[in-house]
Amino acid sequence: MICEELGDTKFCILVDEAVDAGGKEKMSIVLRFVDRQGFIRERFFKIVSVPDTTSLTLKSEIVKVLSMFNLHVRNMRGQGYDGASNMSGIWNGLQAMFLAECPSAYYVHCFTHRLQLALNGAAKGVHDLCRFFSTLLLVVNFVDSSAKRKGALKAARDDEIQDLIALNTLQTGTGSNQTCTLQRPASTRWSSHFHSIKSLIELFGSTVTTLYHIMDTASLPIQGEASGILRALRTFEFVFCLIMMDKVMKVTEVLCQALQ
């Protein structure tokens, strides 16, 4: 159906690779084109398992997929990737290989990825924010690394929700007050940091309760670790950065979504 919609017109490819839950390399291929009505369409086309992520392997697999559906490289008019050297390299990168075969297939480094790299780089240049994100990751990893701790967090959150509902300080209704967990941020995805911050703000009280519970019931080494994390979590500097970055990243999230 996608090929029928595309016809024999020009198109762009958007490609990214990632490791799945089984540890296998996967490459996703998206086609971007203008349909017969003049509207820009982006269609998720295929996921391909690849033995490695060298530019030669990726090009070979992409050409194989396109050939399978009678799509010709000569009709390619754009390439959208991240900035990794195997994708963007001007000599041996994937974009250079396709450009050599089709000079009109111009490469564009994903704008959202560029924005996220810039924001991450800027944040790392501010020492207070660098410490804040390190502490944030420490809190999430500590609580999320154990099913028992995640269960304690869920129980603490359920009790907190019941108390807030009893005090009429929490709205109720279909879909409200869903149980959530702390979100782990990814190093290059600025949006994931925003989701991590939002989840900790929502679960801040429950997280503190969980850490106190761990300090009372866990082994001595774990008690000491929980105590140190709780102390860092409750400092003025951490809470200030948590609230400030929530406000800042509400703005950058809108920009990320628009670029996406």
Short mmCIF file of C-alpha atoms in Angstrom, two decimals:
data_model
loop_
_atom_site.label_atom_id
_atom_site.label_comp_id
_atom_site.label_asym_id
_atom_site.label_seq_id
_atom_site.Cartn_x
_atom_site.Cartn_y
_atom_site.Cartn_z
CA MET A 1 0.00 0.00 0.00
CA ILE A 2 2.88 2.36 0.78
CA CYS A 3 4.54 1.56 -2.54
CA GLU A 4 1.26 2.19 -4.34
CA GLU A 5 0.92 5.52 -2.55
CA LEU A 6 4.52 6.38 -3.44
CA GLY A 7 4.39 5.24 -7.05
CA ASP A 8 7.46 6.17 -9.09
CA THR A 9 7.96 9.56 -7.44
CA LYS A 10 11.06 10.82 -5.64
CA PHE A 11 11.49 10.02 -1.96
CA CYS A 12 13.73 10.49 1.07
CA ILE A 13 14.84 7.88 3.59
CA LEU A 14 15.02 8.32 7.35
CA VAL A 15 17.15 5.68 9.05
CA ASP A 16 18.20 4.93 12.62
CA GLU A 17 19.56 1.89 14.39
CA ALA A 18 19.15 0.64 17.94
CA VAL A 19 19.71 -2.47 20.05
CA ASP A 20 16.53 -4.39 20.92
CA ALA A 21 15.74 -6.09 24.24
CA GLY A 22 17.51 -9.22 23.03
CA GLY A 23 20.74 -7.35 22.35
CA LYS A 24 20.38 -7.54 18.55
CA GLU A 25 21.08 -4.61 16.25
CA LYS A 26 17.98 -3.35 14.42
CA MET A 27 17.68 -0.75 11.69
CA SER A 28 14.43 1.10 11.08
CA ILE A 29 13.63 2.59 7.68
CA VAL A 30 11.08 5.37 7.11
CA LEU A 31 10.11 6.77 3.70
CA ARG A 32 9.26 10.45 3.29
CA PHE A 33 7.64 11.67 0.07
CA VAL A 34 5.01 13.96 -1.47
CA ASP A 35 1.85 12.06 -2.45
CA ARG A 36 -0.34 12.66 -5.49
CA GLN A 37 -2.42 15.22 -3.59
CA GLY A 38 0.68 17.24 -2.75
CA PHE A 39 0.86 16.30 0.95
CA ILE A 40 4.11 15.32 2.67
CA ARG A 41 3.89 11.76 4.00
CA GLU A 42 6.20 9.86 6.34
CA ARG A 43 5.60 6.11 6.33
CA PHE A 44 7.30 3.64 8.62
CA PHE A 45 8.50 1.04 6.13
CA LYS A 46 10.55 -1.75 7.68
CA ILE A 47 12.69 -2.97 10.59
CA VAL A 48 15.74 -4.95 9.53
CA SER A 49 18.13 -7.03 11.66
CA VAL A 50 21.75 -6.16 10.86
CA PRO A 51 24.92 -8.03 11.91
CA ASP A 52 26.75 -4.74 12.58
CA THR A 53 26.30 -1.00 12.06
CA THR A 54 29.12 -0.26 9.65
CA SER A 55 28.11 2.07 6.83
CA LEU A 56 28.69 -0.62 4.20
CA THR A 57 26.39 -3.10 5.98
CA LEU A 58 23.65 -0.52 6.46
CA LYS A 59 23.81 0.57 2.82
CA SER A 60 23.65 -3.02 1.63
CA GLU A 61 20.57 -3.75 3.76
CA ILE A 62 18.80 -0.54 2.71
CA VAL A 63 19.40 -1.23 -0.98
CA LYS A 64 18.15 -4.79 -0.46
CA VAL A 65 14.91 -3.54 1.11
CA LEU A 66 14.34 -0.91 -1.59
CA SER A 67 15.02 -3.44 -4.37
CA MET A 68 12.60 -5.89 -2.78
CA PHE A 69 9.80 -3.36 -3.41
CA ASN A 70 11.09 -2.04 -6.76
CA LEU A 71 12.19 1.29 -5.29
CA HIS A 72 15.24 2.74 -7.00
CA VAL A 73 18.13 4.57 -5.35
CA ARG A 74 18.20 6.97 -8.32
CA ASN A 75 14.84 8.34 -7.09
CA MET A 76 16.26 9.19 -3.66
CA ARG A 77 16.23 12.91 -2.91
CA GLY A 78 17.20 13.04 0.73
CA GLN A 79 18.78 11.17 3.64
CA GLY A 80 17.93 11.81 7.29
CA TYR A 81 20.21 10.31 9.97
CA ASP A 82 21.80 11.17 13.30
CA GLY A 83 25.33 12.56 13.48
CA ALA A 84 27.22 9.31 14.18
CA SER A 85 30.35 8.92 12.04
CA ASN A 86 29.09 5.75 10.35
CA MET A 87 26.05 7.75 9.14
CA SER A 88 27.38 11.26 8.55
CA GLY A 89 31.02 10.66 7.59
CA ILE A 90 31.93 12.70 4.52
CA TRP A 91 34.22 10.00 3.10
CA ASN A 92 33.00 6.59 4.22
CA GLY A 93 29.70 7.40 5.95
CA LEU A 94 26.36 6.03 4.78
CA GLN A 95 25.35 9.41 3.36
CA ALA A 96 28.57 9.67 1.34
CA MET A 97 28.01 6.22 -0.16
CA PHE A 98 24.50 7.09 -1.32
CA LEU A 99 25.63 10.52 -2.57
CA ALA A 100 28.26 8.84 -4.74
CA GLU A 101 25.49 6.78 -6.34
CA CYS A 102 22.83 9.52 -6.39
CA PRO A 103 24.20 13.11 -6.15
CA SER A 104 20.73 14.54 -5.42
CA ALA A 105 20.25 12.51 -2.21
CA TYR A 106 21.29 15.29 0.16
CA TYR A 107 22.00 14.42 3.80
CA VAL A 108 20.31 16.22 6.71
CA HIS A 109 21.38 15.63 10.32
CA CYS A 110 18.13 15.14 12.31
CA PHE A 111 17.20 18.54 13.78
CA THR A 112 15.77 17.03 16.97
CA HIS A 113 18.95 15.06 17.55
CA ARG A 114 21.05 18.19 17.00
CA LEU A 115 18.90 20.14 19.45
CA GLN A 116 19.17 17.41 22.08
CA LEU A 117 22.94 17.20 21.70
CA ALA A 118 23.20 20.98 22.05
CA LEU A 119 20.99 21.06 25.15
CA ASN A 120 22.88 18.18 26.75
CA GLY A 121 26.19 19.89 26.02
CA ALA A 122 24.93 23.19 27.45
CA ALA A 123 23.63 21.50 30.61
CA LYS A 124 26.95 19.72 31.18
CA GLY A 125 28.67 23.11 31.08
CA VAL A 126 26.73 24.22 34.21
CA HIS A 127 28.24 22.47 37.24
CA ASP A 128 25.08 22.60 39.35
CA LEU A 129 23.03 21.02 36.55
CA CYS A 130 25.68 18.39 35.90
CA ARG A 131 25.51 17.37 39.58
CA PHE A 132 21.71 17.50 39.45
CA PHE A 133 21.43 15.10 36.51
CA SER A 134 23.99 12.77 38.08
CA THR A 135 21.94 12.67 41.29
CA LEU A 136 18.72 12.22 39.33
CA LEU A 137 20.18 9.19 37.54
CA LEU A 138 21.48 7.82 40.86
CA VAL A 139 18.03 8.05 42.47
CA VAL A 140 16.26 6.41 39.53
CA ASN A 141 18.82 3.62 39.16
CA PHE A 142 18.78 2.83 42.89
CA VAL A 143 15.00 2.53 43.13
CA ASP A 144 14.51 0.95 39.71
CA SER A 145 17.24 -1.69 40.01
CA SER A 146 15.20 -3.96 42.29
CA ALA A 147 11.70 -5.38 41.87
CA LYS A 148 11.30 -5.21 45.66
CA ARG A 149 12.13 -1.49 45.73
CA LYS A 150 9.81 -0.80 42.80
CA GLY A 151 7.07 -2.67 44.67
CA ALA A 152 7.73 -0.55 47.78
CA LEU A 153 7.52 2.62 45.66
CA LYS A 154 4.21 1.49 44.15
CA ALA A 155 2.78 0.71 47.59
CA ALA A 156 3.92 4.10 48.93
CA ARG A 157 2.35 5.87 45.95
CA ASP A 158 -0.95 3.97 46.35
CA ASP A 159 -1.11 5.00 50.02
CA GLU A 160 -0.28 8.61 49.10
CA ILE A 161 -3.03 8.70 46.45
CA GLN A 162 -5.60 7.38 48.94
CA ASP A 163 -4.59 10.02 51.50
CA LEU A 164 -4.78 12.85 48.94
CA ILE A 165 -8.20 11.68 47.73
CA ALA A 166 -9.43 11.55 51.33
CA LEU A 167 -8.27 15.16 51.79
CA ASN A 168 -10.00 16.22 48.52
CA THR A 169 -6.70 17.55 47.15
CA LEU A 170 -6.53 15.16 44.19
CA GLN A 171 -8.90 14.97 41.26
CA THR A 172 -10.51 11.62 40.52
CA GLY A 173 -12.08 10.15 37.40
CA THR A 174 -11.50 7.71 34.59
CA GLY A 175 -7.81 7.48 33.76
CA SER A 176 -6.74 9.68 36.67
CA ASN A 177 -3.99 8.79 39.13
CA GLN A 178 -2.51 5.95 37.13
CA THR A 179 0.34 4.15 38.83
CA CYS A 180 3.64 5.30 37.34
CA THR A 181 7.32 4.58 37.89
CA LEU A 182 10.51 6.61 37.88
CA GLN A 183 11.72 7.11 34.31
CA ARG A 184 15.39 6.51 33.49
CA PRO A 185 16.92 9.27 31.30
CA ALA A 186 18.93 8.41 28.19
CA SER A 187 22.26 10.11 27.57
CA THR A 188 21.40 11.64 24.17
CA ARG A 189 17.64 12.09 24.43
CA TRP A 190 16.77 15.39 26.08
CA SER A 191 13.07 14.50 26.09
CA SER A 192 13.81 11.46 28.26
CA HIS A 193 15.38 13.76 30.87
CA PHE A 194 12.14 15.74 30.94
CA HIS A 195 10.06 12.60 31.49
CA SER A 196 12.48 11.53 34.24
CA ILE A 197 12.10 14.89 35.99
CA LYS A 198 8.31 14.82 35.70
CA SER A 199 8.13 11.32 37.14
CA LEU A 200 10.32 12.24 40.13
CA ILE A 201 8.27 15.36 40.87
CA GLU A 202 5.10 13.27 40.85
CA LEU A 203 6.67 10.53 42.95
CA PHE A 204 8.89 12.69 45.17
CA GLY A 205 7.01 12.00 48.41
CA SER A 206 6.66 8.31 47.60
CA THR A 207 10.35 8.07 46.77
CA VAL A 208 11.31 9.63 50.12
CA THR A 209 8.97 7.19 51.92
CA THR A 210 10.52 4.28 49.99
CA LEU A 211 14.06 5.34 50.91
CA TYR A 212 13.10 5.56 54.60
CA HIS A 213 11.57 2.08 54.32
CA ILE A 214 14.80 0.73 52.78
CA MET A 215 16.83 2.33 55.59
CA ASP A 216 14.68 0.48 58.14
CA THR A 217 14.55 -2.95 56.48
CA ALA A 218 17.52 -3.50 54.16
CA SER A 219 21.02 -4.77 54.92
CA LEU A 220 23.55 -2.31 56.37
CA PRO A 221 25.38 -1.51 53.06
CA ILE A 222 22.06 -0.85 51.31
CA GLN A 223 20.86 1.24 54.27
CA GLY A 224 23.97 3.42 53.95
CA GLU A 225 23.42 3.85 50.20
CA ALA A 226 19.76 4.75 50.71
CA SER A 227 20.70 7.26 53.41
CA GLY A 228 23.20 9.01 51.13
CA ILE A 229 20.71 9.17 48.26
CA LEU A 230 17.98 10.53 50.55
CA ARG A 231 20.32 13.24 51.83
CA ALA A 232 21.19 14.31 48.27
CA LEU A 233 17.54 14.16 47.20
CA ARG A 234 16.41 16.54 49.95
CA THR A 235 19.05 19.24 49.50
CA PHE A 236 17.89 22.71 48.51
CA GLU A 237 20.12 22.70 45.42
CA PHE A 238 18.65 19.46 44.06
CA VAL A 239 15.02 20.45 44.67
CA PHE A 240 15.62 23.91 43.19
CA CYS A 241 17.16 22.42 40.01
CA LEU A 242 14.36 19.82 39.83
CA ILE A 243 11.66 22.52 39.75
CA MET A 244 13.64 24.91 37.56
CA MET A 245 14.48 22.28 34.95
CA ASP A 246 10.86 21.12 34.86
CA LYS A 247 9.87 24.66 33.84
CA VAL A 248 12.73 25.05 31.34
CA MET A 249 12.20 21.67 29.74
CA LYS A 250 8.48 22.21 29.24
CA VAL A 251 9.60 24.79 26.70
CA THR A 252 12.33 22.68 25.08
CA GLU A 253 9.95 19.68 24.91
CA VAL A 254 7.56 21.69 22.72
CA LEU A 255 10.48 22.55 20.42
CA CYS A 256 11.68 18.91 20.35
CA GLN A 257 8.21 17.71 19.38
CA ALA A 258 7.87 20.38 16.71
CA LEU A 259 11.23 19.44 15.16
CA GLN A 260 10.35 15.77 15.38
#
